[in-house]
Amino acid sequence: MRDHLKKYLLMAIVTLFVIIVINNVLGDPVGTSVTSNSSSGRSDTPVNRADEGGQIVTMLLSATQQNYAWKAYVGNISGGLTLDDANEWTIYDWTLSSYTGEIFASRAGSGIAWGSINCSNASRMATENTALNMGSTDIDNINNTFGETSHANFVVAGRTMTGCPSEAMYVNDSSQVMGANALFQEIILHDGTNTVFTSVLEENLVGYDNSSQFDFQMIVPEDDTGGVTTTYYFYAELDS
Amino acid sequence: MKQLEKRLMILLVLVTISALVISSVIGAPAGTGTITPTSSSRMTDPANGQLTAEAGNVTNFDVSSIRNTNYWAGFYGDVTGTITLETSGGATFYNWSDASPTGEIYASRDNSVTWGSIACASGANVAAEEGTLNILPTASDSMNATFYRVGNHSQFDVGTESFTEDECDYRTNAFDSSGAQIVNWDQILLYEGSHLVYSTIINQDTSGFDGSNYDFELLVATNTTIQTYYFYVEIV
């Protein structure tokens, strides 16, 4: 009897040990929400249970973990058209009553060759993966994240973009089926040197959180080595 | 008697010529003659913004974007004028310099405007111009959005045609250094049978869009290809 008790106790301890190990491997649950100005990240409360000694508990653990290889930018755009001289004195201007266009984000702060902008491709996305220390087999690397090509056509610097790597962001906390009519489409472009993440503008649509209205939602990759923060530079192209 | 008749005949001829020349000056705006451009510039596209956010974060931010219009060009400057009494061959009988003229400046892609047919531009005229210049009618800076009853204009004359205050529907005002205003720099769209005529009333030595004093500011429609405009002036 004693031997049986010992055996059950040992199994309970092993089970408990396995549970603890699984939690750590899947990536450090966060007990409190992270806020920075208007930034926020997932807030996780660890699950817990209490069992009597001697129990053998079988559990299926489902872990949802904040992705630290990506970050998202959402917001609204206001804009105008102006007729200025080089000193920015305005002889006339117009307020945009409605607009279409794109927001672009790139690690390049200058020198983007907009005249050469075009779809990115698997090779260039793989290069960007490497630059940001994402593994070629990571399920959340750039290639695997932007695996669709059926986005709506749009024009950048006079060139029509079609069939580029793309994906649609979530709406109302749910994924969308990517296609020409999807909302908040994001497309990966490249100018020959730099990757440019592109968000096609919407106009005051309810976004990912089912309450706020946004003009754009986009995700950009972060350096996958912990403790590194990548700066992105934002550009806009508004069609009048 | 014969000598007297001869002198009277000469006088009559001279008066007739003078009358013809004066009629020509009052009856229609004239080509500007000499244009001396002093500078031409455009706003540099604004620098990009940058953001640094922590991995795993969703960051909300607003974007404000200002860009140059592709559909409009602005002209501004000073006017000096001369009212002359001369023959068709250019021989000057007499002239008067006017260092502070009043009147109007006109610009058209027509190098031979039929001033006798001048009238306020209509919606159809404006739509045709938009079609010619590939200006989207729905654009925020379309011709309609820019001109249709946006500002006001004072009474003015074009040759013998008189336009009362705010008679023309397609009107606006260029900016002064404080921004949008409706006191000066009247912009009026006219039409002469085949082309739009972009018009402005001279505001002699008036503070302009950049705080310096000018005599005129004039908006003309264009697009991403270079358009040639012919300038006319009417001094009163």
XYZ file of C-alpha atoms in Angstrom:
476
model
C 0.000 0.000 0.000
C 2.753 2.313 0.981
C 4.530 1.523 -2.274
C 1.328 2.342 -4.219
C 0.958 5.620 -2.358
C 4.570 6.484 -3.050
C 4.051 5.681 -6.730
C 0.930 7.876 -6.992
C 2.668 10.709 -5.158
C 5.627 10.453 -7.515
C 3.325 10.543 -10.548
C 1.497 13.622 -9.188
C 4.812 15.378 -8.652
C 5.983 14.447 -12.152
C 2.693 15.652 -13.626
C 2.954 18.910 -11.725
C 6.574 19.261 -12.891
C 5.522 18.685 -16.510
C 2.818 21.343 -16.191
C 5.358 23.843 -14.857
C 7.852 23.006 -17.637
C 5.210 23.358 -20.354
C 4.269 26.829 -19.078
C 7.876 28.056 -19.257
C 8.616 26.615 -22.750
C 5.533 28.306 -24.294
C 6.834 31.763 -23.233
C 6.421 33.309 -19.926
C 2.799 34.222 -19.254
C 2.351 37.836 -18.412
C 0.383 38.532 -15.260
C -0.298 42.233 -15.944
C -1.090 44.233 -19.066
C 1.640 46.253 -20.652
C 0.799 49.839 -21.513
C 2.973 52.540 -22.999
C 1.092 55.693 -23.878
C -1.481 54.292 -26.263
C 0.281 50.993 -26.723
C -0.959 47.878 -25.138
C -0.151 44.227 -25.138
C -1.921 41.093 -24.161
C -2.696 40.609 -20.502
C -2.627 37.032 -19.322
C -3.875 35.572 -16.098
C -2.331 32.184 -15.432
C -4.821 29.402 -15.014
C -4.715 27.510 -11.763
C -6.341 24.539 -10.147
C -6.173 22.783 -6.877
C -6.263 19.026 -6.651
C -6.090 16.653 -3.817
C -2.919 14.759 -3.291
C -2.821 11.488 -5.062
C -4.767 12.704 -8.064
C -3.570 12.020 -11.545
C -4.837 14.891 -13.604
C -4.908 14.848 -17.332
C -5.129 18.265 -18.901
C -5.103 19.687 -22.327
C -3.331 22.998 -22.104
C -4.108 25.663 -24.624
C -1.611 28.439 -24.667
C -2.132 31.762 -26.384
C 0.949 33.818 -26.193
C 1.610 37.394 -27.219
C 3.760 37.452 -30.305
C 6.906 39.466 -29.675
C 8.116 39.069 -33.229
C 5.490 41.494 -34.486
C 3.895 44.740 -33.459
C 0.843 46.549 -34.763
C 0.011 50.113 -35.632
C -3.551 51.339 -35.973
C -4.986 54.799 -36.316
C -6.576 57.494 -38.369
C -5.394 59.860 -40.995
C -6.181 63.457 -41.714
C -4.798 65.253 -44.639
C -4.867 68.038 -47.079
C -3.648 69.236 -50.418
C -1.702 72.417 -50.679
C -0.080 74.780 -53.154
C 3.010 76.031 -51.336
C 6.277 77.554 -52.341
C 9.589 76.149 -51.101
C 9.260 78.135 -47.877
C 5.874 76.536 -47.275
C 3.911 79.738 -47.752
C 0.484 78.686 -48.956
C -1.236 80.418 -51.838
C -4.151 77.967 -51.652
C -5.077 74.709 -49.988
C -7.826 72.095 -49.891
C -9.078 69.876 -47.064
C -9.520 66.265 -48.058
C -13.210 65.479 -47.809
C -12.596 61.809 -48.392
C -9.509 59.942 -49.378
C -7.992 56.740 -50.516
C -4.385 55.825 -50.433
C -1.859 53.958 -48.370
C 0.270 54.175 -45.256
C 3.761 52.717 -45.595
C 6.163 51.590 -42.906
C 9.783 50.710 -43.484
C 12.968 50.359 -41.489
C 14.461 52.723 -44.040
C 14.311 56.293 -42.828
C 15.281 57.725 -46.159
C 16.244 56.772 -49.645
C 13.257 54.647 -50.545
C 13.207 54.491 -54.316
C 9.501 54.986 -54.851
C 9.986 54.928 -58.582
C 11.216 51.348 -58.326
C 8.620 50.140 -55.829
C 7.004 46.820 -56.655
C 5.794 43.585 -55.054
C 8.202 41.904 -52.701
C 8.870 38.212 -53.270
C 9.797 35.102 -51.335
C 13.509 35.746 -51.604
C 13.289 39.349 -50.420
C 10.981 38.434 -47.570
C 13.424 35.735 -46.546
C 16.173 38.356 -46.503
C 14.028 40.542 -44.259
C 13.417 37.518 -42.014
C 17.151 37.102 -41.628
C 17.691 40.781 -40.940
C 15.191 40.573 -38.104
C 16.462 37.239 -36.802
C 13.353 35.314 -37.780
C 13.892 31.676 -38.580
C 13.159 30.312 -42.030
C 10.830 27.738 -40.502
C 9.138 30.031 -37.981
C 5.377 29.885 -38.496
C 5.212 33.606 -37.853
C 7.991 34.729 -40.139
C 7.204 37.214 -42.884
C 6.789 34.656 -45.670
C 4.365 32.575 -43.660
C 2.424 35.569 -42.395
C 1.913 37.182 -45.791
C 1.119 34.110 -47.846
C -1.812 35.476 -49.851
C -1.649 37.358 -53.158
C -5.299 38.175 -53.880
C -5.350 41.770 -52.633
C -7.132 44.676 -54.291
C -5.003 46.445 -56.869
C -3.688 49.847 -55.883
C -1.292 52.439 -57.232
C 1.965 53.552 -55.639
C 3.950 56.317 -57.256
C 2.072 55.726 -60.467
C 2.617 51.984 -60.628
C -0.203 49.476 -60.121
C 0.486 46.812 -57.517
C -1.171 43.460 -58.111
C -0.524 39.931 -56.862
C 1.862 40.964 -54.089
C 2.386 39.085 -50.797
C -0.489 40.204 -48.645
C -2.851 39.517 -45.794
C -5.923 41.092 -44.224
C -5.903 42.275 -40.627
C -8.572 41.229 -38.175
C -11.932 42.927 -37.847
C -14.102 42.515 -34.773
C -11.531 40.242 -33.219
C -11.873 37.804 -36.119
C -9.787 36.892 -39.095
C -10.953 37.690 -42.579
C -10.759 35.703 -45.762
C -8.194 37.556 -47.815
C -9.436 38.819 -51.154
C -9.944 41.971 -53.150
C -12.839 43.051 -50.928
C -11.230 42.334 -47.568
C -10.850 45.242 -45.176
C -7.559 46.538 -43.795
C -5.389 44.802 -46.372
C -1.647 44.830 -45.888
C 0.794 44.216 -48.700
C 4.562 43.723 -48.758
C 6.420 45.864 -51.291
C 10.097 46.302 -52.068
C 12.085 49.018 -53.826
C 15.083 46.861 -54.702
C 16.781 47.527 -51.375
C 14.158 48.086 -48.692
C 11.044 46.245 -47.595
C 8.003 48.460 -47.338
C 4.963 47.284 -45.397
C 1.865 48.839 -46.905
C -1.575 49.346 -45.418
C -4.367 50.252 -47.842
C -6.434 52.968 -46.235
C -10.007 52.447 -45.212
C -12.226 55.254 -43.990
C -13.442 55.132 -40.407
C -14.175 51.422 -40.237
C -14.625 49.453 -37.048
C -11.387 47.590 -36.606
C -9.885 44.735 -34.687
C -11.374 45.711 -31.325
C -15.031 45.868 -32.442
C -15.481 49.391 -31.133
C -12.925 51.907 -32.401
C -12.970 53.202 -35.936
C -9.712 53.260 -37.820
C -8.398 54.260 -41.211
C -5.521 51.813 -41.096
C -4.332 48.714 -39.268
C -0.991 47.133 -39.977
C 1.571 44.813 -38.464
C 5.328 45.068 -38.853
C 7.959 42.561 -37.761
C 10.164 43.164 -34.759
C 13.654 41.824 -34.241
C 13.163 38.381 -32.806
C 16.135 38.614 -30.474
C 14.744 39.785 -27.165
C 15.429 43.303 -25.952
C 15.814 44.876 -29.402
C 13.338 47.533 -30.509
C 13.128 48.394 -34.173
C 12.228 51.880 -35.370
C 9.883 52.166 -38.314
C 9.479 55.201 -40.525
C 6.037 56.044 -41.827
C 5.047 57.450 -45.162
C 1.666 58.202 -46.635
C 0.307 58.484 -50.121
C -3.105 60.071 -50.343
C -5.220 60.076 -53.462
C -7.272 63.222 -53.628
C -8.830 127.247 -98.578
C -7.144 124.241 -100.081
C -4.445 124.375 -97.358
C -7.080 124.594 -94.651
C -8.903 121.611 -96.123
C -5.635 119.701 -96.175
C -4.906 120.519 -92.504
C -8.418 119.545 -91.490
C -8.066 116.292 -93.403
C -4.780 115.472 -91.620
C -6.349 116.325 -88.272
C -9.331 114.141 -89.074
C -7.071 111.228 -90.000
C -5.048 111.634 -86.824
C -8.171 111.762 -84.665
C -9.533 108.689 -86.417
C -6.323 106.746 -85.860
C -6.230 107.821 -82.190
C -9.844 106.780 -81.731
C -9.113 103.383 -83.254
C -6.095 102.836 -81.043
C -7.930 103.907 -77.881
C -10.857 101.652 -78.768
C -8.477 98.784 -79.122
C -6.952 99.475 -75.716
C -10.289 99.752 -73.874
C -12.157 97.073 -75.799
C -10.013 94.074 -75.008
C -7.303 92.919 -72.673
C -3.905 92.836 -74.207
C -1.109 90.366 -74.168
C 1.232 91.055 -71.301
C 4.182 91.650 -73.553
C 7.056 91.086 -71.216
C 6.901 88.513 -68.480
C 9.887 88.433 -66.168
C 9.725 85.366 -63.945
C 11.704 85.907 -60.778
C 11.289 82.562 -59.070
C 9.371 79.335 -59.211
C 9.256 76.841 -56.372
C 7.194 74.164 -54.715
C 6.924 72.728 -51.251
C 9.340 69.944 -50.417
C 7.485 66.783 -49.528
C 7.290 66.465 -45.753
C 9.732 64.219 -43.927
C 8.448 60.876 -42.733
C 7.394 60.316 -39.159
C 8.923 57.610 -37.066
C 7.728 55.469 -34.239
C 9.392 52.987 -31.984
C 7.153 50.584 -30.122
C 7.778 47.514 -28.111
C 7.356 44.143 -29.683
C 3.975 42.616 -29.039
C 2.310 46.020 -28.694
C -0.618 47.449 -30.599
C 0.052 51.166 -30.963
C -2.636 53.678 -31.917
C -1.470 56.832 -33.619
C -2.913 59.412 -35.937
C -1.324 60.492 -39.173
C -1.561 63.885 -40.707
C -0.483 64.138 -44.293
C -0.146 67.233 -46.445
C 0.943 66.926 -50.028
C 1.227 69.193 -53.018
C -1.751 69.357 -55.296
C -1.195 67.890 -58.744
C -3.996 69.889 -60.331
C -3.098 73.534 -59.716
C -0.340 76.049 -60.232
C -0.111 79.515 -58.739
C 1.251 82.708 -60.230
C 1.863 85.910 -58.372
C 3.737 89.141 -58.862
C 3.575 92.759 -59.838
C 2.170 94.638 -62.783
C 3.403 97.785 -64.407
C 1.498 99.205 -67.285
C 1.622 101.706 -70.031
C -1.353 103.198 -71.740
C -0.361 104.173 -75.188
C -1.590 105.980 -78.231
C 0.170 104.356 -81.170
C -0.406 103.031 -84.615
C -0.702 99.398 -85.618
C 2.893 99.640 -86.739
C 3.941 100.431 -83.174
C 4.727 104.075 -83.690
C 3.876 105.829 -80.444
C 2.087 109.113 -80.573
C 1.932 109.400 -76.795
C 1.886 107.149 -73.756
C 1.249 107.263 -70.036
C 3.116 105.097 -67.587
C 1.067 103.603 -64.827
C 3.242 102.262 -62.049
C 0.179 101.248 -60.002
C -2.364 99.974 -62.457
C -5.710 98.483 -61.551
C -7.574 96.011 -63.674
C -7.315 92.278 -64.215
C -4.829 89.584 -65.145
C -6.002 86.693 -67.311
C -4.483 83.363 -68.252
C -5.682 80.939 -70.878
C -4.290 78.085 -72.917
C -5.752 79.912 -75.898
C -3.268 82.255 -77.494
C -6.041 84.155 -79.257
C -8.890 84.797 -76.858
C -12.146 86.059 -78.314
C -12.754 88.783 -75.772
C -16.019 89.815 -77.347
C -17.490 86.464 -76.352
C -16.298 86.495 -72.754
C -18.786 85.278 -70.135
C -18.874 83.593 -66.755
C -17.833 79.941 -67.054
C -20.658 77.446 -66.703
C -20.739 74.019 -65.103
C -20.440 72.445 -68.523
C -17.384 74.573 -69.331
C -15.750 73.533 -66.066
C -16.599 69.863 -66.582
C -15.066 70.007 -70.049
C -11.899 71.555 -68.632
C -11.662 68.819 -66.020
C -12.008 66.259 -68.771
C -9.311 67.904 -70.850
C -6.883 68.036 -67.920
C -7.839 64.622 -66.485
C -8.903 66.195 -63.197
C -11.127 63.826 -61.270
C -14.472 65.553 -60.678
C -14.649 63.826 -57.299
C -11.192 64.952 -56.167
C -10.973 67.215 -53.147
C -9.066 69.705 -55.310
C -11.278 69.408 -58.382
C -12.262 72.559 -60.242
C -15.745 72.409 -58.806
C -14.497 71.972 -55.268
C -12.064 74.844 -55.735
C -14.255 77.380 -57.486
C -17.999 76.784 -57.213
C -19.250 79.676 -55.083
C -16.294 79.265 -52.736
C -15.368 82.905 -52.297
C -16.570 86.144 -53.760
C -15.527 88.594 -56.445
C -15.876 92.321 -56.879
C -17.401 94.033 -59.861
C -15.013 94.052 -62.829
C -14.988 94.703 -66.548
C -13.487 92.734 -69.384
C -13.315 95.068 -72.312
C -16.852 96.339 -72.704
C -18.400 93.423 -70.803
C -19.247 94.241 -67.204
C -19.589 91.658 -64.442
C -21.400 92.582 -61.255
C -20.280 91.485 -57.809
C -20.529 87.701 -57.466
C -22.183 87.398 -60.867
C -19.949 84.452 -61.764
C -20.598 81.224 -59.884
C -17.099 79.872 -60.360
C -15.112 82.058 -58.044
C -12.754 81.808 -55.107
C -10.024 83.823 -53.405
C -6.353 83.008 -53.146
C -4.739 83.169 -49.727
C -2.940 85.932 -47.942
C -0.373 85.251 -45.222
C -3.114 84.542 -42.701
C -4.594 81.827 -44.908
C -8.014 81.714 -46.526
C -9.739 85.068 -46.924
C -12.417 86.670 -49.126
C -11.353 90.326 -49.297
C -8.652 90.276 -51.960
C -7.136 88.081 -54.658
C -10.444 87.344 -56.361
C -10.245 84.385 -58.743
C -12.939 84.104 -61.413
C -13.432 81.506 -64.129
C -14.534 82.977 -67.458
C -15.140 81.376 -70.850
C -14.715 82.798 -74.325
C -16.276 80.189 -76.568
C -13.546 77.591 -76.704
C -11.306 77.988 -73.672
C -11.537 78.804 -70.019
C -9.970 82.085 -69.001
C -8.565 82.144 -65.467
C -8.972 85.667 -64.153
C -7.923 87.694 -61.162
C -8.575 91.284 -60.189
C -5.418 93.279 -59.531
C -4.969 94.248 -55.883
C -2.309 96.889 -56.144
C 0.563 96.483 -53.678
C -1.362 94.213 -51.313
C -0.010 91.765 -48.772
C 0.053 88.349 -50.389
C 0.260 84.689 -49.411
C 3.783 84.972 -48.012
C 3.477 88.364 -46.349
C 5.166 90.256 -49.176
C 3.248 92.795 -51.249
C 2.123 91.886 -54.723
C -0.308 93.112 -57.336
C -1.812 89.786 -58.299
C -2.169 86.144 -57.345
C -3.645 83.770 -59.909
C -4.571 80.084 -59.801
C -4.615 78.029 -62.999
C -5.515 74.394 -63.450
C -2.948 71.983 -64.711
C -1.977 68.335 -64.297
C 1.176 66.302 -64.165
C 2.077 67.319 -67.711
C 3.309 70.821 -68.425
C 0.587 73.154 -69.662
C 1.350 76.400 -71.505
C -0.652 79.436 -70.484
C -0.874 82.790 -72.255
C -1.183 85.833 -70.051
C -3.244 88.921 -70.732
C -3.748 92.097 -68.777
C -6.377 94.762 -68.800
C -5.425 98.022 -67.153
C -8.085 100.543 -66.213
